Short mmCIF file of C-alpha atoms in Angstrom, two decimals:
data_model
loop_
_atom_site.label_atom_id
_atom_site.label_comp_id
_atom_site.label_asym_id
_atom_site.label_seq_id
_atom_site.Cartn_x
_atom_site.Cartn_y
_atom_site.Cartn_z
CA UNK A 21 38.94 -23.86 61.31
CA UNK A 22 38.33 -21.52 58.36
CA UNK A 23 39.65 -23.13 55.15
CA UNK A 24 40.59 -19.67 53.75
CA UNK A 25 43.34 -18.75 56.18
CA UNK A 26 46.28 -20.84 54.92
CA UNK A 27 48.08 -19.80 51.69
CA UNK A 28 49.33 -23.08 50.19
CA UNK A 29 48.55 -26.75 49.77
CA UNK A 30 51.07 -29.37 50.93
CA UNK A 31 50.17 -32.94 49.82
CA UNK A 32 52.75 -34.45 52.19
CA UNK A 33 50.50 -33.63 55.15
CA UNK A 34 48.05 -36.38 54.19
CA UNK A 35 46.40 -38.78 54.76
CA UNK A 36 44.68 -37.68 57.97
CA UNK A 37 41.74 -39.11 59.89
CA UNK A 38 39.43 -36.97 62.03
CA UNK A 39 37.13 -38.14 64.80
CA UNK A 40 34.09 -36.34 66.22
CA UNK A 41 34.99 -33.56 68.67
CA UNK A 42 34.35 -34.13 72.36
CA UNK A 43 31.59 -31.51 72.58
CA UNK A 44 29.60 -32.80 69.64
CA UNK A 45 30.27 -36.39 70.70
CA UNK A 46 28.72 -35.61 74.08
CA UNK A 47 25.78 -33.75 72.50
CA UNK A 48 24.96 -36.36 69.84
CA UNK A 49 25.75 -39.25 72.15
CA UNK A 50 23.44 -37.88 74.85
CA UNK A 51 20.60 -37.53 72.36
CA UNK A 52 21.15 -41.08 71.15
CA UNK A 53 21.30 -42.46 74.69
CA UNK A 54 18.07 -40.65 75.59
CA UNK A 55 16.39 -42.25 72.60
CA UNK A 56 17.66 -45.69 73.61
CA UNK A 57 16.73 -45.13 77.27
CA UNK A 58 13.22 -44.11 76.24
CA UNK A 59 12.97 -47.31 74.22
CA UNK A 60 14.11 -49.45 77.17
CA UNK A 61 11.65 -47.70 79.51
CA UNK A 62 8.83 -48.25 77.01
CA UNK A 63 9.64 -51.95 76.63
CA UNK A 64 9.68 -52.46 80.40
CA UNK A 65 6.60 -50.32 81.06
CA UNK A 66 4.32 -51.61 78.31
CA UNK A 67 5.79 -55.12 78.47
CA UNK A 68 4.57 -55.47 82.06
CA UNK A 69 1.01 -54.56 81.10
CA UNK A 70 0.81 -50.86 81.97
CA UNK A 71 -1.53 -48.64 79.91
CA UNK A 72 -2.57 -51.50 77.60
CA UNK A 73 -6.07 -52.88 77.08
CA UNK A 74 -5.29 -55.89 74.91
CA UNK A 75 -2.41 -58.08 73.81
CA UNK A 76 -2.52 -56.35 70.42
CA UNK A 77 -2.00 -52.93 72.03
CA UNK A 78 0.81 -54.35 74.13
CA UNK A 79 2.51 -55.85 71.07
CA UNK A 80 2.31 -52.57 69.14
CA UNK A 81 3.58 -50.40 72.01
CA UNK A 82 6.42 -52.78 72.88
CA UNK A 83 7.33 -52.96 69.19
CA UNK A 84 7.38 -49.17 68.90
CA UNK A 85 9.52 -48.88 72.01
CA UNK A 86 11.89 -51.49 70.60
CA UNK A 87 12.27 -49.40 67.45
CA UNK A 88 13.29 -46.40 69.57
CA UNK A 89 15.80 -48.63 71.39
CA UNK A 90 17.29 -49.86 68.11
CA UNK A 91 17.37 -46.34 66.70
CA UNK A 92 19.23 -45.07 69.76
CA UNK A 93 21.78 -47.91 69.51
CA UNK A 94 22.26 -47.25 65.79
CA UNK A 95 22.72 -43.50 66.30
CA UNK A 96 25.28 -43.81 69.10
CA UNK A 97 27.16 -46.47 67.14
CA UNK A 98 27.12 -44.31 64.02
CA UNK A 99 28.43 -41.28 65.92
CA UNK A 100 31.19 -43.23 67.68
CA UNK A 101 32.39 -44.89 64.47
CA UNK A 102 32.07 -41.89 62.11
CA UNK A 103 35.34 -40.72 60.58
CA UNK A 104 36.42 -38.02 58.14
CA UNK A 105 39.38 -39.26 56.11
CA UNK A 106 41.36 -36.74 54.07
CA UNK A 107 44.04 -37.84 51.60
CA UNK A 108 46.03 -35.74 49.16
CA UNK A 109 43.57 -36.42 46.33
CA UNK A 110 40.25 -37.26 48.04
CA UNK A 111 38.00 -36.76 51.04
CA UNK A 112 35.85 -39.56 52.50
CA UNK A 113 33.04 -39.49 55.05
CA UNK A 114 32.59 -42.85 56.77
CA UNK A 115 29.70 -43.97 58.95
CA UNK A 116 28.81 -47.28 60.55
CA UNK A 117 27.20 -48.80 57.46
CA UNK A 118 28.02 -46.33 54.68
CA UNK A 119 30.75 -44.14 53.24
CA UNK A 120 30.95 -41.33 50.70
CA UNK A 121 34.12 -40.40 48.80
CA UNK A 122 34.81 -37.24 46.78
CA UNK A 123 37.92 -36.85 44.64
CA UNK A 124 39.64 -33.51 44.99
CA UNK A 125 39.85 -33.05 41.23
CA UNK A 126 36.04 -33.36 40.98
CA UNK A 127 35.33 -30.45 43.35
CA UNK A 128 34.20 -27.19 41.74
CA UNK A 129 33.99 -25.35 45.06
CA UNK A 130 32.78 -25.46 48.63
CA UNK A 131 30.46 -23.52 50.89
CA UNK A 132 29.51 -23.72 54.57
CA UNK A 133 25.86 -23.76 55.61
CA UNK A 134 25.51 -22.29 59.13
CA UNK A 135 22.73 -24.55 60.38
CA UNK A 136 21.36 -24.10 63.90
CA UNK A 137 23.36 -26.76 65.74
CA UNK A 138 25.99 -28.27 63.42
CA UNK A 139 27.35 -26.29 60.44
CA UNK A 140 27.59 -28.26 57.22
CA UNK A 141 30.40 -28.22 54.68
CA UNK A 142 28.98 -28.64 51.16
CA UNK A 143 31.25 -29.76 48.33
CA UNK A 144 29.95 -28.75 44.89
CA UNK A 145 30.94 -31.16 42.09
CA UNK A 146 32.10 -30.05 38.66
CA UNK A 147 29.78 -32.54 36.98
CA UNK A 148 26.05 -31.92 37.06
CA UNK A 149 25.50 -35.68 37.23
CA UNK A 150 27.40 -36.03 40.51
CA UNK A 151 25.67 -35.30 43.81
CA UNK A 152 26.93 -32.78 46.35
CA UNK A 153 28.77 -34.10 49.39
CA UNK A 154 27.51 -32.68 52.68
CA UNK A 155 29.84 -33.08 55.65
CA UNK A 156 28.61 -32.18 59.15
CA UNK A 157 31.39 -30.22 60.83
CA UNK A 158 31.40 -31.97 64.18
CA UNK A 159 34.87 -33.44 63.62
CA UNK A 160 37.98 -32.30 65.48
CA UNK A 161 40.00 -30.82 62.61
CA UNK A 162 43.35 -29.01 62.37
CA UNK A 163 45.30 -26.65 60.10
CA UNK A 164 45.99 -29.42 57.61
CA UNK A 165 42.25 -29.81 57.05
CA UNK A 166 41.96 -26.09 56.36
CA UNK A 167 44.94 -26.19 54.00
CA UNK A 168 43.29 -28.96 51.97
CA UNK A 169 40.80 -26.34 50.69
CA UNK A 170 43.36 -23.64 49.85
CA UNK A 171 43.14 -23.73 46.05
CA UNK A 172 39.45 -24.80 45.93
CA UNK A 173 36.93 -22.07 45.17
CA UNK A 174 35.14 -20.67 48.20
CA UNK A 175 31.64 -20.28 46.78
CA UNK A 176 30.42 -18.25 49.77
CA UNK A 177 33.18 -15.69 49.20
CA UNK A 178 32.57 -15.60 45.46
CA UNK A 179 28.83 -15.05 45.99
CA UNK A 180 29.55 -12.21 48.40
CA UNK A 181 32.02 -10.54 46.04
CA UNK A 182 29.57 -10.81 43.17
CA UNK A 183 26.81 -9.40 45.36
CA UNK A 184 29.01 -6.44 46.36
CA UNK A 185 29.62 -5.67 42.69
CA UNK A 186 25.88 -5.89 41.99
CA UNK A 187 25.17 -3.59 44.94
CA UNK A 188 27.68 -1.04 43.68
CA UNK A 189 26.14 -1.18 40.20
CA UNK A 190 22.62 -0.80 41.59
CA UNK A 191 23.67 2.18 43.72
CA UNK A 192 24.98 4.00 40.65
CA UNK A 193 21.67 3.58 38.79
CA UNK A 194 19.37 4.78 41.59
CA UNK A 195 18.10 8.29 41.00
CA UNK A 196 18.57 10.55 44.01
CA UNK A 197 18.58 14.30 44.65
CA UNK A 198 21.86 16.13 44.82
CA UNK A 199 25.28 14.65 44.13
CA UNK A 200 25.17 11.53 46.32
CA UNK A 201 27.91 8.98 45.80
CA UNK A 202 27.15 5.28 45.55
CA UNK A 203 28.61 4.77 49.04
CA UNK A 204 26.23 7.37 50.45
CA UNK A 205 23.25 5.71 48.74
CA UNK A 206 24.26 2.31 50.12
CA UNK A 207 24.70 3.80 53.59
CA UNK A 208 21.28 5.44 53.38
CA UNK A 209 19.72 2.15 52.25
CA UNK A 210 21.27 0.34 55.23
CA UNK A 211 19.92 3.01 57.58
CA UNK A 212 16.44 2.63 56.09
CA UNK A 213 16.62 -1.14 56.60
CA UNK A 214 17.68 -0.75 60.24
CA UNK A 215 14.73 1.57 60.91
CA UNK A 216 12.27 -0.75 59.16
CA UNK A 217 13.57 -3.85 60.95
CA UNK A 218 13.32 -2.06 64.31
CA UNK A 219 9.77 -0.98 63.48
CA UNK A 220 8.95 -4.52 62.35
CA UNK A 221 10.15 -5.95 65.66
CA UNK A 222 8.22 -3.43 67.74
CA UNK A 223 4.96 -3.72 65.80
CA UNK A 224 5.19 -7.52 65.61
CA UNK A 225 5.53 -7.80 69.40
CA UNK A 226 2.76 -5.24 69.88
CA UNK A 227 0.34 -7.01 67.53
CA UNK A 228 1.21 -10.44 68.89
CA UNK A 229 1.13 -9.84 72.64
CA UNK A 230 -1.21 -6.90 73.25
CA UNK A 231 -2.90 -5.60 70.07
CA UNK A 232 -4.66 -2.59 71.55
CA UNK A 233 -6.06 -0.48 70.04
CA UNK A 234 -6.68 -3.31 67.62
CA UNK A 235 -7.24 -1.36 64.36
CA UNK A 236 -4.10 0.73 64.89
CA UNK A 237 -2.00 -2.34 65.74
CA UNK A 238 -3.18 -4.16 62.59
CA UNK A 239 -2.58 -1.08 60.46
CA UNK A 240 0.96 -0.70 61.79
CA UNK A 241 1.94 -4.35 61.36
CA UNK A 242 0.19 -4.59 57.99
CA UNK A 243 1.77 -1.47 56.48
CA UNK A 244 5.41 -2.54 56.92
CA UNK A 245 5.43 -5.44 54.40
CA UNK A 246 3.94 -3.19 51.74
CA UNK A 247 6.53 -0.49 52.48
CA UNK A 248 9.21 -3.15 51.99
CA UNK A 249 7.63 -4.22 48.69
CA UNK A 250 7.50 -0.63 47.40
CA UNK A 251 11.13 0.00 48.36
CA UNK A 252 12.23 -3.18 46.58
CA UNK A 253 10.29 -2.30 43.44
CA UNK A 254 11.73 1.24 43.27
CA UNK A 255 15.33 0.38 44.17
CA UNK A 256 16.49 -1.25 40.89
CA UNK A 257 18.28 -3.98 42.84
CA UNK A 258 19.62 -1.89 45.72
CA UNK A 259 17.66 -4.00 48.25
CA UNK A 260 16.88 -7.70 48.57
CA UNK A 261 13.85 -9.20 50.28
CA UNK A 262 14.75 -12.89 50.59
CA UNK A 263 17.22 -12.65 53.48
CA UNK A 264 19.68 -14.58 51.33
CA UNK A 265 23.10 -15.50 52.67
CA UNK A 266 26.16 -13.97 51.02
CA UNK A 267 24.10 -11.08 49.65
CA UNK A 268 25.69 -7.73 50.42
CA UNK A 269 22.54 -5.77 49.61
CA UNK A 270 20.53 -4.39 52.55
CA UNK A 271 17.80 -6.91 53.35
CA UNK A 272 14.13 -6.03 53.70
CA UNK A 273 13.35 -9.60 54.79
CA UNK A 274 12.71 -8.69 58.43
CA UNK A 275 10.19 -5.99 57.55
CA UNK A 276 8.50 -8.33 55.06
CA UNK A 277 8.43 -11.70 56.83
CA UNK A 278 7.69 -11.09 60.51
CA UNK A 279 4.82 -8.58 60.17
CA UNK A 280 3.25 -10.75 57.46
CA UNK A 281 3.24 -13.81 59.72
CA UNK A 282 1.88 -11.84 62.69
CA UNK A 283 -0.86 -10.32 60.54
CA UNK A 284 -1.94 -13.78 59.40
CA UNK A 285 -1.73 -15.14 62.96
CA UNK A 286 -4.01 -12.40 64.29
CA UNK A 287 -6.51 -12.96 61.47
CA UNK A 288 -6.65 -16.70 62.17
CA UNK A 289 -6.81 -16.19 65.93
CA UNK A 290 -9.25 -13.29 66.12
CA UNK A 291 -11.55 -13.28 63.10
CA UNK A 292 -14.38 -15.65 62.14
CA UNK A 293 -15.59 -16.03 58.56
CA UNK A 294 -18.74 -17.73 57.41
CA UNK A 295 -16.85 -19.44 54.57
CA UNK A 296 -13.08 -19.83 54.52
CA UNK A 297 -12.66 -21.07 50.94
CA UNK A 298 -13.21 -17.71 49.15
CA UNK A 299 -10.73 -16.05 51.51
CA UNK A 300 -8.09 -18.75 50.98
CA UNK A 301 -8.53 -18.75 47.20
CA UNK A 302 -8.23 -14.97 47.09
CA UNK A 303 -5.12 -15.14 49.27
CA UNK A 304 -3.46 -17.75 47.05
CA UNK A 305 -4.24 -15.77 43.89
CA UNK A 306 -2.91 -12.53 45.37
CA UNK A 307 0.18 -14.35 46.70
CA UNK A 308 0.94 -15.77 43.25
CA UNK A 309 0.74 -12.30 41.67
CA UNK A 310 2.84 -10.86 44.51
CA UNK A 311 5.53 -13.54 44.08
CA UNK A 312 5.83 -12.80 40.37
CA UNK A 313 5.98 -9.08 41.10
CA UNK A 314 8.72 -9.51 43.71
CA UNK A 315 10.76 -11.74 41.42
CA UNK A 316 10.46 -9.21 38.60
CA UNK A 317 11.34 -6.34 40.94
CA UNK A 318 14.66 -7.93 41.92
CA UNK A 319 17.04 -8.07 38.91
CA UNK A 320 19.23 -10.59 40.77
CA UNK A 321 16.49 -13.10 41.60
CA UNK A 322 17.88 -15.58 39.04
CA UNK A 323 14.79 -17.85 38.92
CA UNK A 324 15.58 -19.62 42.20
CA UNK A 325 12.83 -22.14 42.84
CA UNK A 326 13.32 -22.42 46.60
CA UNK A 327 13.30 -18.64 46.99
CA UNK A 328 10.14 -18.36 44.88
CA UNK A 329 8.38 -20.97 47.02
CA UNK A 330 9.44 -19.16 50.21
CA UNK A 331 8.17 -15.84 48.86
CA UNK A 332 4.91 -17.49 47.88
CA UNK A 333 4.33 -18.84 51.40
CA UNK A 334 5.13 -15.51 53.04
CA UNK A 335 3.02 -13.76 50.41
CA UNK A 336 0.13 -16.09 51.22
CA UNK A 337 0.39 -15.18 54.92
CA UNK A 338 0.48 -11.47 54.06
CA UNK A 339 -2.42 -11.78 51.62
CA UNK A 340 -4.57 -13.77 54.03
CA UNK A 341 -3.94 -11.38 56.91
CA UNK A 342 -4.37 -8.21 54.84
CA UNK A 343 -7.55 -9.34 53.07
CA UNK A 344 -9.13 -10.68 56.26
CA UNK A 345 -8.28 -7.64 58.37
CA UNK A 346 -9.42 -5.17 55.71
CA UNK A 347 -12.68 -7.08 55.18
CA UNK A 348 -13.46 -6.82 58.89
CA UNK A 349 -11.99 -3.47 59.96
CA UNK A 350 -13.27 -1.55 56.94
CA UNK A 351 -16.75 -3.09 57.12
CA UNK A 352 -19.54 -0.60 57.75
CA UNK A 353 -22.49 -2.93 57.12
CA UNK A 354 -25.32 -3.42 59.62
CA UNK A 355 -25.17 -6.89 61.21
CA UNK A 356 -27.82 -9.59 61.14
CA UNK A 357 -28.18 -10.80 64.71
CA UNK A 358 -28.79 -14.38 65.84
CA UNK A 359 -29.04 -15.93 69.28
CA UNK A 360 -28.01 -19.47 70.13
CA UNK A 361 -26.99 -21.51 73.18
CA UNK A 362 -23.59 -22.58 74.39
CA UNK A 363 -23.29 -26.37 74.45
CA UNK A 364 -19.85 -26.55 76.06
CA UNK A 365 -16.48 -24.87 76.47
CA UNK A 366 -12.85 -25.95 76.56
CA UNK A 367 -9.33 -24.53 76.70
CA UNK A 368 -6.64 -25.85 74.35
CA UNK A 369 -3.28 -25.62 76.15
CA UNK A 370 -0.56 -25.66 73.53
CA UNK A 371 2.29 -23.18 73.23
CA UNK A 372 -0.41 -20.63 73.92
CA UNK A 373 -3.87 -21.23 75.35
CA UNK A 374 -6.86 -20.94 73.00
CA UNK A 375 -10.39 -20.81 74.40
CA UNK A 376 -13.37 -22.33 72.60
CA UNK A 377 -17.14 -22.20 72.98
CA UNK A 378 -19.23 -24.92 71.37
CA UNK A 379 -22.48 -23.37 70.18
CA UNK A 380 -25.72 -24.81 68.81
CA UNK A 381 -26.74 -24.29 65.15
CA UNK A 382 -27.54 -20.68 64.26
CA UNK A 383 -28.58 -18.79 61.12
CA UNK A 384 -26.76 -20.25 58.09
CA UNK A 385 -24.93 -22.79 60.29
CA UNK A 386 -26.83 -26.06 60.33
CA UNK A 387 -24.48 -27.88 62.70
CA UNK A 388 -22.97 -27.18 66.10
CA UNK A 389 -19.50 -25.62 65.93
CA UNK A 390 -16.57 -24.58 68.08
CA UNK A 391 -15.60 -20.91 68.00
CA UNK A 392 -12.39 -19.45 69.43
CA UNK A 393 -13.18 -16.59 71.78
CA UNK A 394 -11.22 -14.14 73.97
CA UNK A 395 -10.50 -15.14 77.56
CA UNK A 396 -12.80 -12.41 78.92
CA UNK A 397 -15.81 -13.85 77.05
CA UNK A 398 -14.81 -17.43 77.89
CA UNK A 399 -14.80 -16.65 81.62
CA UNK A 400 -18.29 -15.16 81.79
CA UNK A 401 -20.09 -17.71 79.59
CA UNK A 402 -21.28 -21.04 81.01
CA UNK A 403 -22.73 -24.01 79.11
CA UNK A 404 -26.46 -23.55 78.61
CA UNK A 405 -26.27 -19.78 78.45
CA UNK A 406 -27.23 -17.89 75.27
CA UNK A 407 -24.81 -15.94 73.09
CA UNK A 408 -25.48 -13.38 70.39
CA UNK A 409 -23.86 -13.89 67.00
CA UNK A 410 -23.57 -10.84 64.76
CA UNK A 411 -23.19 -11.64 61.05
CA UNK A 412 -21.69 -8.91 58.83
CA UNK A 413 -21.45 -8.83 55.04
CA UNK A 414 -17.79 -7.73 55.00
CA UNK A 415 -16.09 -4.82 53.19
CA UNK A 416 -14.86 -7.25 50.52
CA UNK A 417 -18.10 -9.26 50.61
CA UNK A 418 -16.51 -12.01 52.70
CA UNK A 419 -19.16 -12.55 55.45
CA UNK A 420 -17.77 -12.63 58.98
CA UNK A 421 -19.25 -12.80 62.45
CA UNK A 422 -18.54 -11.95 66.06
CA UNK A 423 -19.90 -13.11 69.44
CA UNK A 424 -21.21 -11.30 72.49
CA UNK A 425 -22.97 -12.50 75.67
CA UNK A 426 -26.70 -13.11 75.22
CA UNK A 427 -29.43 -11.91 77.54
CA UNK A 428 -30.33 -14.35 80.31
CA UNK A 429 -33.78 -14.44 81.84
CA UNK A 430 -34.30 -14.10 85.59
CA UNK A 431 -35.33 -17.76 85.81
CA UNK A 432 -32.06 -18.83 84.18
CA UNK A 433 -30.09 -16.68 86.58
#
């Protein structure tokens, strides 16, 4: 239940003890039982000599299976015995072999992290020396639990109120034609974000699933992150780009993150460079500059380390994809052509299937190598056949190459 709904705190309602709810008990218990069952199956299977070549292998596999069995037993025991104990002046989280207690007078505020499966209640201490208490909200609580938080600061709500004030201040400083009110500017900014996020979704799916025509698809997916960056830099704080919770400002995160990742994915999947180190170093350098620029462009960035690291990783993906795609698509150099033989081929079946040809040494390559190729090329090439390798200098002087079927003599056919 939401701790904000009840107006007063009544100490006479406590102490209270809360057990895990039936739904979460079933979910967590099932996962624990599966872990234990897997351990039992492994002990029986490997213990009877299956899939083992020596007594040492058998000992290691049985030992590993036993660890899974013990882990499953520990997890189910911990879930069944976990309790949340709330008294008038403290809150305690008890597990099978540990417990954590937080005094009510030591709490500066609380927030709720909406994680994927189990939301987490985070209690922020007043003292910097004291650690936060994180309570998974899988307990069956009641109104008394919500009332316990009545006069404790809701940090999520405070962050949102502060962000709304910052948004209103930013809207009043943005220059715009005519006599637009701050509400109209905010509404226009939200409309722009909706359009950009829709465009980001469409172009990301297009570039990921069926990037044809390829140059146009890469241009579309690559332009959106830079549009988001320009909007952020010109908005004086009207937008945010981190996708931060409790931030009332329209978020450009969707238009920045998803196209950047797809652009990098397509570069890794489709393009082949003679040397990867110069490309990676250039990407890291550009990403560092971009991170600093984004942090400086947002007056409410507040030197958050985690946010800076996240921006750096997304910036690296954008930089890698943009530099690689521009180097290839803008290249107008004449290729140097080589011919070599295919030594073998294989398909890597992961979440998506990647097709590889193993080719003999060619040109500057002194060793045999595996090259990812499209399915159409993979199907028509057999081991022993020749392939042509076209080496280009690159628009940014990052040499890259492509493959095409080689000519086969009549005798080979």
